[in-house]
PDB file of C-alpha atoms in Angstrom:
ATOM      1  CA  UNK U   1      23.702  -6.943  -2.063  1.00  0.00           C
ATOM      2  CA  UNK U   2      22.459  -8.000  -5.825  1.00  0.00           C
ATOM      3  CA  UNK U   3      19.394  -7.794  -7.354  1.00  0.00           C
ATOM      4  CA  UNK U   4      18.449 -11.426  -5.771  1.00  0.00           C
ATOM      5  CA  UNK U   5      19.066 -10.459  -2.290  1.00  0.00           C
ATOM      6  CA  UNK U   6      16.894  -6.679  -3.140  1.00  0.00           C
ATOM      7  CA  UNK U   7      14.436  -9.019  -4.397  1.00  0.00           C
ATOM      8  CA  UNK U   8      14.653 -10.933  -1.159  1.00  0.00           C
ATOM      9  CA  UNK U   9      14.273  -8.156   1.017  1.00  0.00           C
ATOM     10  CA  UNK U  10      11.598  -6.694  -0.904  1.00  0.00           C
ATOM     11  CA  UNK U  11       9.538 -10.090  -0.386  1.00  0.00           C
ATOM     12  CA  UNK U  12       9.964  -9.411   3.403  1.00  0.00           C
ATOM     13  CA  UNK U  13       8.726  -6.139   3.094  1.00  0.00           C
ATOM     14  CA  UNK U  14       5.839  -6.925   1.280  1.00  0.00           C
ATOM     15  CA  UNK U  15       4.777  -9.885   3.872  1.00  0.00           C
ATOM     16  CA  UNK U  16       4.484  -6.796   6.591  1.00  0.00           C
ATOM     17  CA  UNK U  17       2.922  -4.646   4.242  1.00  0.00           C
ATOM     18  CA  UNK U  18       0.237  -6.843   3.198  1.00  0.00           C
ATOM     19  CA  UNK U  19      -0.083  -7.875   6.995  1.00  0.00           C
ATOM     20  CA  UNK U  20      -0.584  -3.935   8.124  1.00  0.00           C
ATOM     21  CA  UNK U  21      -3.028  -3.499   4.955  1.00  0.00           C
ATOM     22  CA  UNK U  22      -5.314  -6.313   5.790  1.00  0.00           C
ATOM     23  CA  UNK U  23      -5.034  -4.553   9.749  1.00  0.00           C
ATOM     24  CA  UNK U  24      -6.519  -1.403   8.240  1.00  0.00           C
ATOM     25  CA  UNK U  25      -8.704  -3.348   6.574  1.00  0.00           C
ATOM     26  CA  UNK U  26     -10.024  -4.607   9.767  1.00  0.00           C
ATOM     27  CA  UNK U  27     -10.171  -1.561  11.355  1.00  0.00           C
ATOM     28  CA  UNK U  28     -11.958   0.163   8.454  1.00  0.00           C
ATOM     29  CA  UNK U  29     -14.440  -2.897   8.557  1.00  0.00           C
ATOM     30  CA  UNK U  30     -15.135  -2.231  12.589  1.00  0.00           C
ATOM     31  CA  UNK U  31     -15.790   1.900  11.604  1.00  0.00           C
ATOM     32  CA  UNK U  32     -18.486   0.624   8.763  1.00  0.00           C
ATOM     33  CA  UNK U  33     -20.116  -1.484  11.522  1.00  0.00           C
ATOM     34  CA  UNK U  34     -20.234   1.613  13.541  1.00  0.00           C
ATOM     35  CA  UNK U  35     -21.177   3.807  11.217  1.00  0.00           C
ATOM     36  CA  UNK U  36     -24.147   1.817   9.845  1.00  0.00           C
ATOM     37  CA  UNK U  37     -25.362   0.905  13.736  1.00  0.00           C
ATOM     38  CA  UNK U  38     -25.346   5.380  13.672  1.00  0.00           C
ATOM     39  CA  UNK U  39     -26.757   5.846   9.978  1.00  0.00           C
ATOM     40  CA  UNK U  40     -23.617   7.778   9.027  1.00  0.00           C
ATOM     41  CA  UNK U  41     -22.240   7.837   5.822  1.00  0.00           C
ATOM     42  CA  UNK U  42     -18.916   5.598   4.179  1.00  0.00           C
ATOM     43  CA  UNK U  43     -18.069   8.486   2.327  1.00  0.00           C
ATOM     44  CA  UNK U  44     -16.692  11.284   4.750  1.00  0.00           C
ATOM     45  CA  UNK U  45     -13.862  13.297   2.237  1.00  0.00           C
ATOM     46  CA  UNK U  46     -13.286  15.479   4.875  1.00  0.00           C
ATOM     47  CA  UNK U  47     -11.773  12.248   6.967  1.00  0.00           C
ATOM     48  CA  UNK U  48      -9.886  10.887   3.508  1.00  0.00           C
ATOM     49  CA  UNK U  49      -8.375  14.652   3.442  1.00  0.00           C
ATOM     50  CA  UNK U  50      -6.853  13.944   7.396  1.00  0.00           C
ATOM     51  CA  UNK U  51      -5.572  10.700   6.167  1.00  0.00           C
ATOM     52  CA  UNK U  52      -3.646  11.953   2.810  1.00  0.00           C
ATOM     53  CA  UNK U  53      -2.378  14.647   5.220  1.00  0.00           C
ATOM     54  CA  UNK U  54      -1.083  12.361   7.881  1.00  0.00           C
ATOM     55  CA  UNK U  55       0.337  10.163   5.245  1.00  0.00           C
ATOM     56  CA  UNK U  56       2.050  13.109   3.386  1.00  0.00           C
ATOM     57  CA  UNK U  57       3.626  14.578   6.862  1.00  0.00           C
ATOM     58  CA  UNK U  58       4.633  11.044   7.801  1.00  0.00           C
ATOM     59  CA  UNK U  59       6.610  10.548   4.716  1.00  0.00           C
ATOM     60  CA  UNK U  60      10.162   9.756   5.113  1.00  0.00           C
ATOM     61  CA  UNK U  61      11.128   9.421   1.306  1.00  0.00           C
ATOM     62  CA  UNK U  62      12.376   8.141  -0.776  1.00  0.00           C
ATOM     63  CA  UNK U  63       8.640   8.448  -2.673  1.00  0.00           C
ATOM     64  CA  UNK U  64       7.761  11.606  -3.742  1.00  0.00           C
ATOM     65  CA  UNK U  65       4.119  12.934  -1.987  1.00  0.00           C
ATOM     66  CA  UNK U  66       2.393  12.724  -5.005  1.00  0.00           C
ATOM     67  CA  UNK U  67       3.679   9.253  -5.545  1.00  0.00           C
ATOM     68  CA  UNK U  68       2.697   8.225  -2.080  1.00  0.00           C
ATOM     69  CA  UNK U  69      -1.318   9.682  -2.504  1.00  0.00           C
ATOM     70  CA  UNK U  70      -0.825   7.630  -6.051  1.00  0.00           C
ATOM     71  CA  UNK U  71      -0.951   4.335  -3.568  1.00  0.00           C
ATOM     72  CA  UNK U  72      -2.922   5.318  -0.651  1.00  0.00           C
ATOM     73  CA  UNK U  73      -6.176   6.650  -3.234  1.00  0.00           C
ATOM     74  CA  UNK U  74      -5.776   3.023  -4.342  1.00  0.00           C
ATOM     75  CA  UNK U  75      -6.143   1.961  -0.701  1.00  0.00           C
ATOM     76  CA  UNK U  76      -8.600   3.940   0.407  1.00  0.00           C
ATOM     77  CA  UNK U  77     -10.856   2.935  -2.450  1.00  0.00           C
ATOM     78  CA  UNK U  78     -10.430  -0.678  -1.155  1.00  0.00           C
ATOM     79  CA  UNK U  79     -11.359   0.148   2.074  1.00  0.00           C
ATOM     80  CA  UNK U  80     -14.893   2.259   0.781  1.00  0.00           C
ATOM     81  CA  UNK U  81     -15.617  -0.694  -1.504  1.00  0.00           C
ATOM     82  CA  UNK U  82     -15.569  -3.440   1.583  1.00  0.00           C
ATOM     83  CA  UNK U  83     -17.365  -0.948   4.175  1.00  0.00           C
ATOM     84  CA  UNK U  84     -20.012  -0.644   0.958  1.00  0.00           C
ATOM     85  CA  UNK U  85     -20.049  -4.717   1.496  1.00  0.00           C
ATOM     86  CA  UNK U  86     -20.269  -4.583   4.628  1.00  0.00           C
ATOM     87  CA  UNK U  87     -23.279  -1.846   4.516  1.00  0.00           C
ATOM     88  CA  UNK U  88     -25.114  -4.347   1.914  1.00  0.00           C
ATOM     89  CA  UNK U  89     -24.345  -7.879   3.806  1.00  0.00           C
TER      90      UNK U  89
ATOM     91  CA  UNK S   1     -13.926   0.944  20.673  1.00  0.00           C
ATOM     92  CA  UNK S   2     -15.633   4.117  18.795  1.00  0.00           C
ATOM     93  CA  UNK S   3     -14.889   5.286  15.755  1.00  0.00           C
ATOM     94  CA  UNK S   4     -12.087   7.671  17.150  1.00  0.00           C
ATOM     95  CA  UNK S   5     -10.074   5.272  18.550  1.00  0.00           C
ATOM     96  CA  UNK S   6     -10.478   2.798  15.566  1.00  0.00           C
ATOM     97  CA  UNK S   7      -9.264   5.737  13.043  1.00  0.00           C
ATOM     98  CA  UNK S   8      -6.439   6.458  15.585  1.00  0.00           C
ATOM     99  CA  UNK S   9      -5.135   2.800  14.968  1.00  0.00           C
ATOM    100  CA  UNK S  10      -5.689   3.881  11.422  1.00  0.00           C
ATOM    101  CA  UNK S  11      -3.445   6.397  11.592  1.00  0.00           C
ATOM    102  CA  UNK S  12      -0.530   3.931  13.539  1.00  0.00           C
ATOM    103  CA  UNK S  13      -1.035   1.273  11.225  1.00  0.00           C
ATOM    104  CA  UNK S  14      -0.591   4.474   8.060  1.00  0.00           C
ATOM    105  CA  UNK S  15       2.722   5.370   9.835  1.00  0.00           C
ATOM    106  CA  UNK S  16       4.139   1.646   9.459  1.00  0.00           C
ATOM    107  CA  UNK S  17       2.365   1.490   5.834  1.00  0.00           C
ATOM    108  CA  UNK S  18       4.240   4.048   4.792  1.00  0.00           C
ATOM    109  CA  UNK S  19       7.602   4.078   5.790  1.00  0.00           C
ATOM    110  CA  UNK S  20       7.539   0.227   5.048  1.00  0.00           C
ATOM    111  CA  UNK S  21       6.304   1.425   1.096  1.00  0.00           C
ATOM    112  CA  UNK S  22       9.438   3.923   1.081  1.00  0.00           C
ATOM    113  CA  UNK S  23      11.868   1.208   2.250  1.00  0.00           C
ATOM    114  CA  UNK S  24      10.414  -1.009  -0.785  1.00  0.00           C
ATOM    115  CA  UNK S  25      11.617   1.697  -3.070  1.00  0.00           C
ATOM    116  CA  UNK S  26      14.473   2.007  -1.521  1.00  0.00           C
ATOM    117  CA  UNK S  27      15.379  -1.467  -3.011  1.00  0.00           C
ATOM    118  CA  UNK S  28      13.164  -0.860  -5.615  1.00  0.00           C
ATOM    119  CA  UNK S  29      15.899   2.038  -6.410  1.00  0.00           C
ATOM    120  CA  UNK S  30      19.064   0.084  -5.550  1.00  0.00           C
ATOM    121  CA  UNK S  31      17.510  -2.740  -8.132  1.00  0.00           C
ATOM    122  CA  UNK S  32      17.123   0.373 -10.702  1.00  0.00           C
ATOM    123  CA  UNK S  33      20.684   0.699 -10.309  1.00  0.00           C
ATOM    124  CA  UNK S  34      22.167  -2.249 -10.715  1.00  0.00           C
ATOM    125  CA  UNK S  35      19.911  -3.046 -13.559  1.00  0.00           C
ATOM    126  CA  UNK S  36      20.912   0.279 -15.510  1.00  0.00           C
ATOM    127  CA  UNK S  37      24.321  -0.807 -14.737  1.00  0.00           C
ATOM    128  CA  UNK S  38      23.949  -4.397 -16.842  1.00  0.00           C
ATOM    129  CA  UNK S  39      21.821  -2.878 -19.078  1.00  0.00           C
ATOM    130  CA  UNK S  40      18.290  -4.909 -18.178  1.00  0.00           C
ATOM    131  CA  UNK S  41      15.002  -3.950 -18.875  1.00  0.00           C
ATOM    132  CA  UNK S  42      12.962  -1.709 -16.384  1.00  0.00           C
ATOM    133  CA  UNK S  43       9.730  -3.725 -17.118  1.00  0.00           C
ATOM    134  CA  UNK S  44      10.058  -7.392 -16.154  1.00  0.00           C
ATOM    135  CA  UNK S  45       6.388  -8.573 -16.153  1.00  0.00           C
ATOM    136  CA  UNK S  46       7.842 -12.011 -15.022  1.00  0.00           C
ATOM    137  CA  UNK S  47       8.833 -10.578 -11.465  1.00  0.00           C
ATOM    138  CA  UNK S  48       5.899  -8.622 -11.129  1.00  0.00           C
ATOM    139  CA  UNK S  49       4.049 -12.269 -11.261  1.00  0.00           C
ATOM    140  CA  UNK S  50       6.051 -13.390  -8.782  1.00  0.00           C
ATOM    141  CA  UNK S  51       5.213 -10.145  -6.439  1.00  0.00           C
ATOM    142  CA  UNK S  52       1.554 -10.751  -7.069  1.00  0.00           C
ATOM    143  CA  UNK S  53       1.356 -14.416  -6.392  1.00  0.00           C
ATOM    144  CA  UNK S  54       3.521 -13.630  -3.457  1.00  0.00           C
ATOM    145  CA  UNK S  55       1.181 -10.845  -1.944  1.00  0.00           C
ATOM    146  CA  UNK S  56      -1.629 -13.624  -2.259  1.00  0.00           C
ATOM    147  CA  UNK S  57      -0.167 -16.529  -0.747  1.00  0.00           C
ATOM    148  CA  UNK S  58       0.702 -14.658   2.118  1.00  0.00           C
ATOM    149  CA  UNK S  59      -2.673 -12.664   2.184  1.00  0.00           C
ATOM    150  CA  UNK S  60      -4.428 -13.456   5.752  1.00  0.00           C
ATOM    151  CA  UNK S  61      -7.678 -11.698   5.191  1.00  0.00           C
ATOM    152  CA  UNK S  62     -10.328 -10.077   5.210  1.00  0.00           C
ATOM    153  CA  UNK S  63      -9.169  -8.004   2.287  1.00  0.00           C
ATOM    154  CA  UNK S  64      -9.928 -10.590  -1.193  1.00  0.00           C
ATOM    155  CA  UNK S  65      -6.653 -11.388  -3.153  1.00  0.00           C
ATOM    156  CA  UNK S  66      -7.967  -9.238  -6.095  1.00  0.00           C
ATOM    157  CA  UNK S  67      -8.742  -6.132  -3.468  1.00  0.00           C
ATOM    158  CA  UNK S  68      -5.110  -6.626  -2.587  1.00  0.00           C
ATOM    159  CA  UNK S  69      -3.893  -7.048  -6.157  1.00  0.00           C
ATOM    160  CA  UNK S  70      -5.588  -3.766  -6.670  1.00  0.00           C
ATOM    161  CA  UNK S  71      -3.558  -2.140  -4.120  1.00  0.00           C
ATOM    162  CA  UNK S  72      -0.131  -3.760  -5.136  1.00  0.00           C
ATOM    163  CA  UNK S  73      -1.110  -2.917  -8.858  1.00  0.00           C
ATOM    164  CA  UNK S  74      -0.699   0.956  -7.972  1.00  0.00           C
ATOM    165  CA  UNK S  75       2.344   0.329  -5.578  1.00  0.00           C
ATOM    166  CA  UNK S  76       4.575  -1.741  -8.666  1.00  0.00           C
ATOM    167  CA  UNK S  77       3.121   0.887 -10.851  1.00  0.00           C
ATOM    168  CA  UNK S  78       5.375   3.565  -8.384  1.00  0.00           C
ATOM    169  CA  UNK S  79       8.270   1.636  -8.291  1.00  0.00           C
ATOM    170  CA  UNK S  80       8.627   1.467 -12.116  1.00  0.00           C
ATOM    171  CA  UNK S  81       8.410   5.234 -12.442  1.00  0.00           C
ATOM    172  CA  UNK S  82      10.715   5.594  -9.832  1.00  0.00           C
ATOM    173  CA  UNK S  83      12.826   3.114 -11.505  1.00  0.00           C
ATOM    174  CA  UNK S  84      12.223   4.972 -14.780  1.00  0.00           C
ATOM    175  CA  UNK S  85      13.342   8.217 -13.274  1.00  0.00           C
ATOM    176  CA  UNK S  86      16.548   6.726 -11.901  1.00  0.00           C
ATOM    177  CA  UNK S  87      17.072   5.664 -15.714  1.00  0.00           C
ATOM    178  CA  UNK S  88      16.750   8.946 -17.218  1.00  0.00           C
ATOM    179  CA  UNK S  89      18.542  11.430 -14.487  1.00  0.00           C
TER     180      UNK S  89
END
């Protein structure tokens, strides 16, 4: 396979990743709504640690856990912003 | 659905996302090898812009494009580090 073929594969993977991250955002939004109804805080460090642990346990490589967590810190950050936006609206 | 049910769904989504990000890393690694063989640079701003455009075009929401790009900047950053690591080894 040449560079162009691998890039086509990356584009296909990105389409799936984008869809799944948005499904994750929908679920986070639903949790935000339920938290708001129960007056629970958006930021729950214990749950975030569970997510990071779960991600590392399911990491088949070649990415190192630290590299994957680097991405997931950003995912969690964006989801938290989304829940805060829900709380304010 | 309660918070626990949504969290189970998020865990399942994360398992898929983790697998796909690693497949993306494998493809990026292969591109890195091909680039090295042809003396091409790791950093190609034009291709990175193509990736960002492709991601936004395929964004179904609820995430805003800017939020999705925030995640993708981190993904690209990690992939670039991986290719540099390949170049050095």
